[in-house]
XYZ file of C-alpha atoms in Angstrom:
537
model
C 26.614 12.344 -17.428
C 25.355 11.207 -13.675
C 25.427 7.623 -13.371
C 21.566 6.271 -12.811
C 20.745 3.280 -10.908
C 19.487 0.481 -12.553
C 16.871 -1.141 -10.167
C 16.297 -5.496 -10.487
C 13.350 -6.157 -8.611
C 11.574 -8.726 -7.283
C 10.565 -11.001 -4.084
C 13.262 -13.438 -2.993
C 13.267 -16.819 -4.639
C 11.761 -15.778 -7.705
C 14.819 -14.985 -9.840
C 16.509 -11.783 -8.973
C 20.127 -12.717 -8.018
C 20.647 -14.430 -11.541
C 19.128 -11.247 -13.261
C 20.861 -8.977 -11.496
C 24.500 -10.841 -12.075
C 23.750 -10.808 -15.178
C 22.043 -7.558 -16.278
C 25.727 -6.709 -14.661
C 27.164 -7.557 -17.773
C 25.906 -4.744 -19.809
C 28.233 -2.694 -21.442
C 26.252 0.489 -19.750
C 26.737 -0.852 -16.477
C 29.005 -0.601 -13.999
C 29.753 -3.898 -13.000
C 29.503 -4.358 -9.019
C 32.899 -6.451 -7.712
C 30.246 -8.107 -5.444
C 26.142 -8.930 -6.373
C 23.775 -8.412 -2.761
C 20.723 -6.800 -1.729
C 20.933 -3.209 -1.081
C 18.895 -2.362 2.422
C 20.340 0.901 2.813
C 18.644 2.231 -0.824
C 15.222 1.743 0.624
C 15.410 2.615 3.768
C 17.158 6.220 3.007
C 14.317 6.549 0.301
C 11.491 6.271 2.720
C 14.209 8.733 5.242
C 13.593 11.072 2.657
C 9.760 10.738 2.229
C 9.622 11.536 5.709
C 12.194 14.027 6.170
C 11.167 15.823 2.595
C 7.613 15.248 2.049
C 6.004 14.600 4.917
C 7.153 15.664 8.134
C 4.887 18.283 9.822
C 8.875 19.715 9.703
C 9.189 19.522 5.946
C 9.134 23.190 4.883
C 12.100 23.934 7.752
C 14.149 21.043 6.628
C 13.886 22.304 2.759
C 14.797 25.627 3.917
C 18.099 24.530 5.793
C 19.607 22.570 2.802
C 22.629 23.811 1.496
C 22.178 22.161 -1.651
C 19.285 22.889 -4.891
C 17.843 19.655 -5.439
C 19.714 18.486 -8.407
C 22.187 18.802 -6.450
C 21.191 17.320 -3.180
C 19.749 14.306 -5.990
C 23.272 13.782 -7.482
C 24.731 13.642 -3.802
C 22.121 11.015 -3.128
C 22.771 8.894 -5.951
C 26.788 8.925 -5.570
C 25.600 8.273 -1.660
C 23.183 5.034 -2.612
C 25.824 4.014 -5.177
C 29.342 3.975 -3.109
C 27.322 2.443 -0.447
C 26.847 -0.829 -2.657
C 29.519 -0.972 -4.408
C 32.531 0.459 -2.161
C 33.486 2.778 -4.616
C 32.968 5.736 -6.749
C 31.062 5.174 -9.403
C 31.001 8.809 -11.182
C 34.769 7.682 -11.656
C 34.387 4.907 -14.088
C 34.134 4.384 -16.947
C 32.486 7.058 -18.809
C 30.616 5.037 -20.946
C 28.967 3.614 -18.636
C 25.665 5.343 -17.710
C 23.761 3.135 -15.100
C 24.922 1.918 -11.520
C 22.723 -1.364 -10.163
C 21.117 -2.559 -7.502
C 18.666 -5.091 -5.966
C 16.001 -2.991 -4.764
C 11.889 -3.956 -4.611
C 9.987 -0.105 -4.358
C 6.323 0.163 -3.305
C 4.440 2.841 -5.194
C 5.630 5.967 -2.487
C 9.339 5.035 -3.018
C 8.579 3.838 -6.859
C 7.616 7.749 -7.155
C 10.211 9.593 -5.104
C 13.092 7.201 -7.086
C 11.610 8.834 -10.138
C 11.282 12.547 -8.265
C 14.985 12.097 -7.362
C 16.826 10.097 -10.908
C 15.441 11.377 -14.023
C 16.876 8.033 -15.814
C 15.831 5.552 -13.421
C 15.304 2.464 -15.051
C 13.233 -1.022 -13.296
C 14.037 -4.421 -13.982
C 10.888 -6.522 -12.406
C 11.312 -10.149 -12.271
C 7.824 -11.981 -11.192
C 7.724 -15.813 -10.753
C 4.971 -19.033 -10.567
C 3.831 -18.308 -6.529
C 3.904 -22.402 -6.998
C 7.204 -22.181 -7.047
C 8.501 -19.302 -5.383
C 6.333 -20.550 -1.842
C 7.842 -23.945 -2.488
C 11.696 -22.514 -2.818
C 11.212 -20.525 0.226
C 9.655 -23.707 2.192
C 13.146 -24.888 2.406
C 14.858 -21.752 2.595
C 16.536 -20.971 5.618
C 15.953 -17.176 6.059
C 12.254 -17.569 5.644
C 12.167 -20.374 8.703
C 9.930 -18.075 11.061
C 6.676 -17.517 8.248
C 4.283 -20.134 7.971
C 2.829 -21.333 4.981
C 0.077 -18.539 5.062
C 2.450 -16.266 5.482
C 4.903 -17.226 2.609
C 1.608 -17.012 0.155
C 0.877 -13.621 1.198
C 4.904 -12.341 0.935
C 3.966 -13.419 -2.597
C 0.688 -11.732 -2.677
C 2.181 -9.060 -1.396
C 4.987 -8.077 -2.933
C 2.739 -8.292 -6.451
C 0.323 -5.815 -5.128
C 3.325 -3.559 -3.625
C 4.719 -3.575 -7.527
C 2.288 -2.669 -9.574
C 3.441 0.174 -11.421
C 6.021 -2.241 -12.882
C 3.112 -3.153 -15.632
C 2.457 0.261 -16.802
C 4.984 2.483 -16.257
C 7.593 3.611 -18.867
C 10.637 2.959 -17.360
C 10.110 -0.689 -15.954
C 10.257 -4.115 -17.834
C 8.971 -7.116 -16.333
C 10.537 -10.501 -16.990
C 9.304 -13.525 -16.433
C 10.815 -16.023 -15.090
C 9.641 -19.160 -16.667
C 9.669 -16.878 -19.646
C 13.572 -16.348 -19.159
C 14.592 -20.255 -18.524
C 12.704 -20.064 -21.961
C 14.769 -17.740 -23.671
C 16.712 -15.404 -22.544
C 18.107 -13.657 -25.754
C 14.534 -12.582 -26.780
C 13.658 -11.739 -23.072
C 16.303 -9.262 -22.682
C 16.285 -7.862 -26.231
C 12.530 -6.924 -25.277
C 13.813 -5.170 -21.811
C 16.408 -3.464 -24.054
C 13.767 -2.255 -26.221
C 11.437 -0.795 -23.522
C 13.899 0.732 -21.138
C 15.825 2.257 -24.141
C 18.579 0.339 -23.221
C 21.407 -0.462 -26.634
C 20.742 -4.450 -27.532
C 24.170 -6.139 -25.810
C 24.072 -10.421 -25.681
C 26.259 -10.711 -22.309
C 23.055 -10.800 -19.999
C 21.318 -13.610 -21.993
C 24.957 -16.092 -22.471
C 25.465 -15.397 -18.629
C 22.036 -16.286 -18.199
C 21.893 -19.603 -20.884
C 25.696 -20.709 -18.903
C 25.854 -19.600 -15.490
C 22.222 -19.185 -13.973
C 23.111 -20.413 -10.227
C 19.964 -19.936 -7.599
C 18.528 -22.728 -6.271
C 17.026 -24.312 -8.800
C 20.416 -24.726 -10.716
C 24.030 -25.770 -10.394
C 26.505 -23.056 -10.433
C 27.632 -24.185 -13.599
C 24.573 -25.578 -15.158
C 23.612 -25.281 -18.583
C 20.821 -23.689 -20.255
C 19.334 -27.434 -21.682
C 19.968 -29.057 -17.732
C 17.727 -25.776 -16.371
C 15.347 -26.262 -18.824
C 15.227 -30.020 -17.710
C 15.380 -29.198 -14.329
C 11.819 -26.342 -14.859
C 10.292 -29.240 -16.540
C 9.577 -30.840 -13.682
C 9.425 -27.413 -11.333
C 5.594 -27.553 -10.272
C 5.670 -31.337 -9.263
C 6.152 -29.924 -5.624
C 2.224 -28.809 -5.737
C 1.606 -32.971 -5.073
C 4.091 -32.697 -2.393
C 1.809 -30.464 -0.595
C -0.616 -31.269 2.163
C -4.771 -30.456 1.280
C -4.358 -27.643 3.593
C -1.805 -26.108 1.955
C -3.052 -26.286 -1.441
C -6.814 -24.931 0.207
C -4.537 -22.090 1.757
C -2.284 -21.233 -1.635
C -5.559 -21.337 -3.739
C -7.671 -19.521 -1.591
C -4.634 -16.513 -1.675
C -2.226 -16.783 -4.809
C -5.145 -17.348 -7.429
C -6.371 -15.142 -8.270
C -3.105 -13.505 -9.125
C -1.673 -16.962 -10.318
C -4.397 -16.418 -12.913
C -3.791 -12.566 -13.656
C -0.051 -12.677 -14.752
C -1.395 -16.184 -16.868
C 0.795 -18.894 -14.449
C 0.761 -22.434 -14.737
C -1.995 -24.053 -12.514
C -1.265 -27.413 -11.455
C -4.574 -27.314 -10.013
C -6.587 -26.085 -12.512
C -7.094 -27.329 -16.339
C -6.719 -23.886 -17.695
C -7.745 -24.509 -20.874
C -10.984 -25.678 -19.447
C -12.316 -23.934 -17.069
C -13.532 -20.441 -16.364
C -11.233 -17.993 -15.302
C -11.625 -16.591 -12.140
C -11.859 -12.758 -13.866
C -14.284 -14.160 -16.594
C -16.972 -15.870 -13.352
C -16.325 -11.940 -11.489
C -16.865 -10.009 -14.245
C -20.633 -11.744 -14.849
C -21.137 -9.946 -11.450
C -20.332 -6.644 -12.630
C -21.774 -3.692 -14.899
C -22.008 -5.209 -18.144
C -20.800 -1.990 -19.984
C -17.630 -2.556 -18.791
C -15.372 -3.416 -16.340
C -12.848 -0.904 -16.469
C -12.701 1.755 -13.556
C -12.008 4.926 -15.096
C -10.396 8.364 -13.056
C -14.200 10.022 -13.962
C -15.520 6.836 -12.206
C -13.254 7.781 -8.655
C -14.013 11.247 -9.142
C -17.716 10.779 -9.371
C -17.186 8.748 -6.082
C -15.094 11.204 -4.173
C -16.858 13.828 -5.666
C -17.614 17.063 -2.910
C -16.340 14.749 -0.300
C -12.486 14.008 -0.115
C -10.017 14.460 -2.513
C -8.992 10.804 -4.236
C -5.569 11.043 -2.341
C -7.945 11.313 0.805
C -9.821 7.835 -0.614
C -6.826 5.865 -1.638
C -5.079 6.899 2.262
C -8.116 5.585 4.148
C -9.603 2.692 1.732
C -8.180 -0.376 3.168
C -8.131 -3.611 0.345
C -7.368 -6.803 -0.036
C -7.722 -9.048 -2.691
C -6.623 -12.452 -1.049
C -9.253 -11.994 1.943
C -11.713 -10.398 -0.069
C -12.626 -7.315 1.221
C -12.979 -3.351 1.205
C -12.395 -1.915 4.380
C -13.467 2.271 4.175
C -11.304 3.382 7.750
C -13.248 6.372 9.832
C -11.023 7.823 11.566
C -12.365 8.189 15.994
C -14.117 4.994 14.849
C -11.736 2.131 16.423
C -9.583 2.586 13.476
C -6.627 2.229 14.869
C -7.459 -1.141 16.269
C -8.968 -2.335 13.368
C -6.705 -1.539 11.236
C -3.359 -3.532 13.185
C -6.076 -6.697 13.313
C -6.340 -6.629 9.330
C -2.718 -6.199 9.109
C -1.613 -8.893 11.009
C -4.549 -10.779 8.547
C -2.608 -9.875 5.989
C 1.111 -10.091 6.761
C 2.348 -10.602 10.089
C 5.558 -10.174 9.425
C 5.077 -6.282 7.659
C 2.982 -5.813 10.813
C 4.810 -6.242 13.111
C 7.902 -4.025 11.652
C 5.489 -1.215 11.306
C 4.953 1.118 14.685
C 2.446 3.211 13.054
C -0.486 1.064 11.712
C -1.833 4.485 9.680
C 1.721 4.740 8.306
C -0.428 3.817 4.656
C 2.820 3.699 2.527
C 4.376 0.651 4.832
C 0.993 -1.300 5.095
C 0.947 -4.992 3.498
C -2.624 -4.108 2.361
C -2.694 -2.971 -0.715
C -4.032 0.530 -1.571
C -6.985 0.967 -3.806
C -4.478 2.863 -6.471
C -2.166 0.101 -6.724
C -4.619 -2.691 -7.736
C -5.769 -2.701 -11.651
C -8.633 -1.480 -13.098
C -11.400 -4.813 -12.867
C -9.989 -5.331 -9.076
C -10.996 -1.914 -8.741
C -14.270 -2.139 -10.633
C -14.247 -5.806 -7.902
C -13.850 -3.688 -4.728
C -17.048 -1.160 -5.520
C -19.547 -3.579 -7.304
C -18.787 -7.455 -7.024
C -21.005 -9.364 -5.184
C -17.618 -11.691 -4.016
C -16.141 -8.581 -2.016
C -16.962 -7.829 1.830
C -17.360 -5.034 2.037
C -17.040 -2.776 5.905
C -16.454 0.131 7.551
C -17.620 1.754 11.511
C -19.244 4.833 12.632
C -19.702 6.611 15.388
C -22.720 8.006 17.427
C -21.836 11.722 15.835
C -21.371 13.452 19.587
C -18.797 11.207 20.872
C -16.929 11.484 17.764
C -17.202 15.440 17.537
C -15.753 15.906 21.590
C -13.351 12.601 20.827
C -11.464 14.606 17.842
C -11.292 17.865 19.752
C -9.745 16.240 22.239
C -7.291 14.429 20.292
C -6.499 16.564 17.688
C -7.286 20.000 18.891
C -6.643 20.164 23.223
C -3.421 18.777 21.980
C -0.609 20.247 19.623
C -0.861 18.779 16.665
C -1.661 19.500 12.922
C -4.321 19.116 12.302
C -5.223 22.031 15.015
C -3.102 24.112 12.716
C -6.185 23.561 10.347
C -8.840 25.345 12.866
C -6.468 28.127 13.804
C -6.233 29.264 10.221
C -9.880 29.539 10.206
C -9.992 30.981 13.541
C -7.257 33.369 12.555
C -8.077 34.062 8.758
C -4.869 33.275 7.574
C -3.122 30.499 5.714
C -2.333 27.218 7.478
C 1.021 27.711 6.578
C 1.437 30.797 8.682
C -0.190 28.854 11.653
C 2.996 28.863 13.863
C 1.890 28.547 17.657
C 0.140 25.209 18.088
C -0.274 26.229 21.857
C -3.012 28.043 21.335
C -5.476 27.739 23.144
C -9.361 26.366 21.221
C -11.981 26.031 23.334
C -14.850 22.909 22.466
C -16.930 25.500 21.835
C -15.064 27.681 19.153
C -13.726 24.211 17.522
C -17.450 23.524 16.959
C -18.159 26.794 15.083
C -15.685 26.064 13.044
C -16.106 22.908 11.602
C -19.626 23.207 11.936
C -18.998 26.363 8.709
C -17.239 23.998 6.896
C -17.610 22.311 3.671
C -17.247 18.491 3.770
C -14.487 18.409 1.390
C -12.707 20.965 3.204
C -13.066 19.266 6.550
C -10.092 17.241 8.514
C -11.085 13.014 7.691
C -11.654 12.973 12.041
C -14.933 15.477 11.756
C -15.719 14.809 8.481
C -19.611 13.872 8.547
C -19.257 10.234 8.366
C -21.611 9.577 5.493
C -19.725 11.699 3.710
C -16.476 9.596 5.269
C -17.547 6.583 4.206
C -19.071 7.203 1.260
C -22.267 5.973 2.732
C -24.247 6.703 -0.971
C -21.816 5.368 -3.322
C -20.422 2.318 -1.935
C -22.768 -0.936 -1.464
C -21.764 -2.265 2.536
C -22.528 -5.650 3.601
C -22.142 -4.436 7.334
C -21.522 -1.321 9.021
C -20.948 -2.045 12.941
C -21.058 0.646 15.821
C -18.293 2.109 17.803
C -20.628 1.067 20.738
C -21.363 -2.743 20.491
C -17.089 -2.318 18.201
C -15.978 -6.257 20.514
C -19.423 -8.092 18.757
C -19.408 -6.065 15.743
C -15.857 -6.489 15.037
C -15.690 -10.280 15.881
C -18.571 -11.000 13.413
C -16.080 -9.456 10.565
C -13.140 -11.602 12.280
C -15.303 -14.747 11.627
C -16.076 -13.800 8.537
C -12.506 -13.000 7.381
C -10.902 -15.350 8.521
C -12.833 -18.395 10.805
C -11.883 -16.726 14.234
C -8.185 -16.873 13.373
C -7.183 -14.019 15.384
C -8.641 -12.367 18.417
C -10.534 -9.041 19.880
C -9.132 -5.378 19.190
C -6.386 -3.950 21.359
C -7.167 -1.212 23.878
C -6.611 1.949 21.205
C -3.766 4.716 22.906
C -5.694 7.311 21.150
C -8.960 6.595 23.744
C -10.279 9.940 24.252
C -12.750 8.851 27.185
C -14.708 10.875 25.529
C -18.134 9.286 26.137
C -18.057 9.966 29.869
C -17.018 13.587 29.277
C -20.199 14.624 27.123
C -22.038 16.909 29.721
C -18.578 18.480 30.507
C -18.093 19.963 27.345
C -21.725 20.076 25.451
C -24.221 23.061 26.586
C -27.683 22.823 24.492
C -26.189 25.409 22.357
C -23.829 23.598 20.773
C -25.411 19.886 20.930
C -27.714 22.023 18.378
C -25.062 23.210 16.037
C -23.818 19.890 15.948
C -27.418 18.222 15.190
C -27.686 20.120 11.983
C -24.553 19.742 10.876
C -24.416 15.961 11.328
C -28.429 15.243 11.234
C -27.642 12.828 8.075
C -25.105 11.259 10.788
C -27.916 10.662 12.879
C -30.739 9.722 10.477
C -28.239 7.057 9.121
C -26.995 6.061 12.134
C -30.226 5.564 13.720
C -28.289 7.449 16.399
C -30.433 10.507 18.850
C -31.093 13.550 18.507
C -31.047 14.535 22.164
C -27.743 14.465 24.237
C -29.354 14.681 28.116
C -32.911 14.620 26.478
C -35.594 16.972 24.812
C -33.954 20.310 24.844
C -36.312 23.365 26.245
C -38.485 24.905 23.290
């Protein structure tokens, strides 16, 4: 039997180092000589997602593998464990089932790891946000982050790891409960993960907790005394810091029932109760059927999940509308959410790397709130259908890019995967004929009617900005979300100059086809019917 990874996950300063050291003492785990982070693991998984799942050349990559999937997974596991341990764990005692690493996976990385490792186990450590933020404030590793960024870092990690609360191969440890009763906590972990019970991890925690909260050889009793006043730091924070923490972190503090030094929980109404009053009285749950009803006939659920950008900390839902300054808008929103993550992104549309949570990562209640509650600010942008369609052609069809294969497949009546020559010329007229013949559900999001792309009749928007007044409209949104903390939109690298090229590409016949197919957009967003004055009768 091959050894499987046991991943210890959680934000830095939450106690992950203590838990990985403790779990290394479990009888079924190969104990490493040195405990530490495993950045190679995360980067390798992200590489595999791109190489095997998202690359336009993924079929070619799979074709050239010399090992079947089972063989590849075995080699990859062996590689990752050997990088982490410095030796081949498969040659260790065969009674050992797991090798261990300190890794936090986001939703897509988790799905890839489950695909690779049949017996994967994850322990996620979650800690009171006040403690995590305060500890990070005085830790040199985070000195470049502002207080607000530290708050968003805590929230972002929770959102990235939502899957741990429902997945069968995951167990959650609350840091305060671990300190109070490590034996009970680990027994619950072993039962949840279907691992043999072992007293070694709890005994280690009881005698040798070593993170910043304890002395290296501190006893459990002294540890409890230290934690008794762990939230006293709240009184040392400035009023601005307190306000920032409550604004960003309080929904999550309440959701996970953490002790809040700024509120008497027993005598106050929780935010979830308050927000529930804004929702339909029949239920605050949001089911898959609700989601299907939302997108039916317009787009697939994965497409909605890709384009719906949600922020609990800033309280908004932004529905991305391709070819309407979406790249520039996402850059600013990602900076608002987490500047550190945003600065690392080469492509704002790399959804799996974005600090803005996916809709699918939210709890059922928050999904409902995003769509219906009055405390959420819902916004999007639209554009003149004539210029938007031309922009889509110039950026996606006039060049040999993947969306062009969709058009060529229709023109040549063949499956998309059989279209390999993307250098074939497609005129704007032929492009328009194809898209105007497509059903909405089959259309690429870059040329899907905007009423369908933004689910105009399903989502109650607070603000719909226009591309034609982009700077002014976006300034209103920035003011609403951040009080003018962030600047204007950057010039998009994807700009096509379609506004100045209308006469070059549009004829009366093409104009008529576009109007007929996109008439709902013209009516909903008050755009003019005629490009060059009334057409001849």
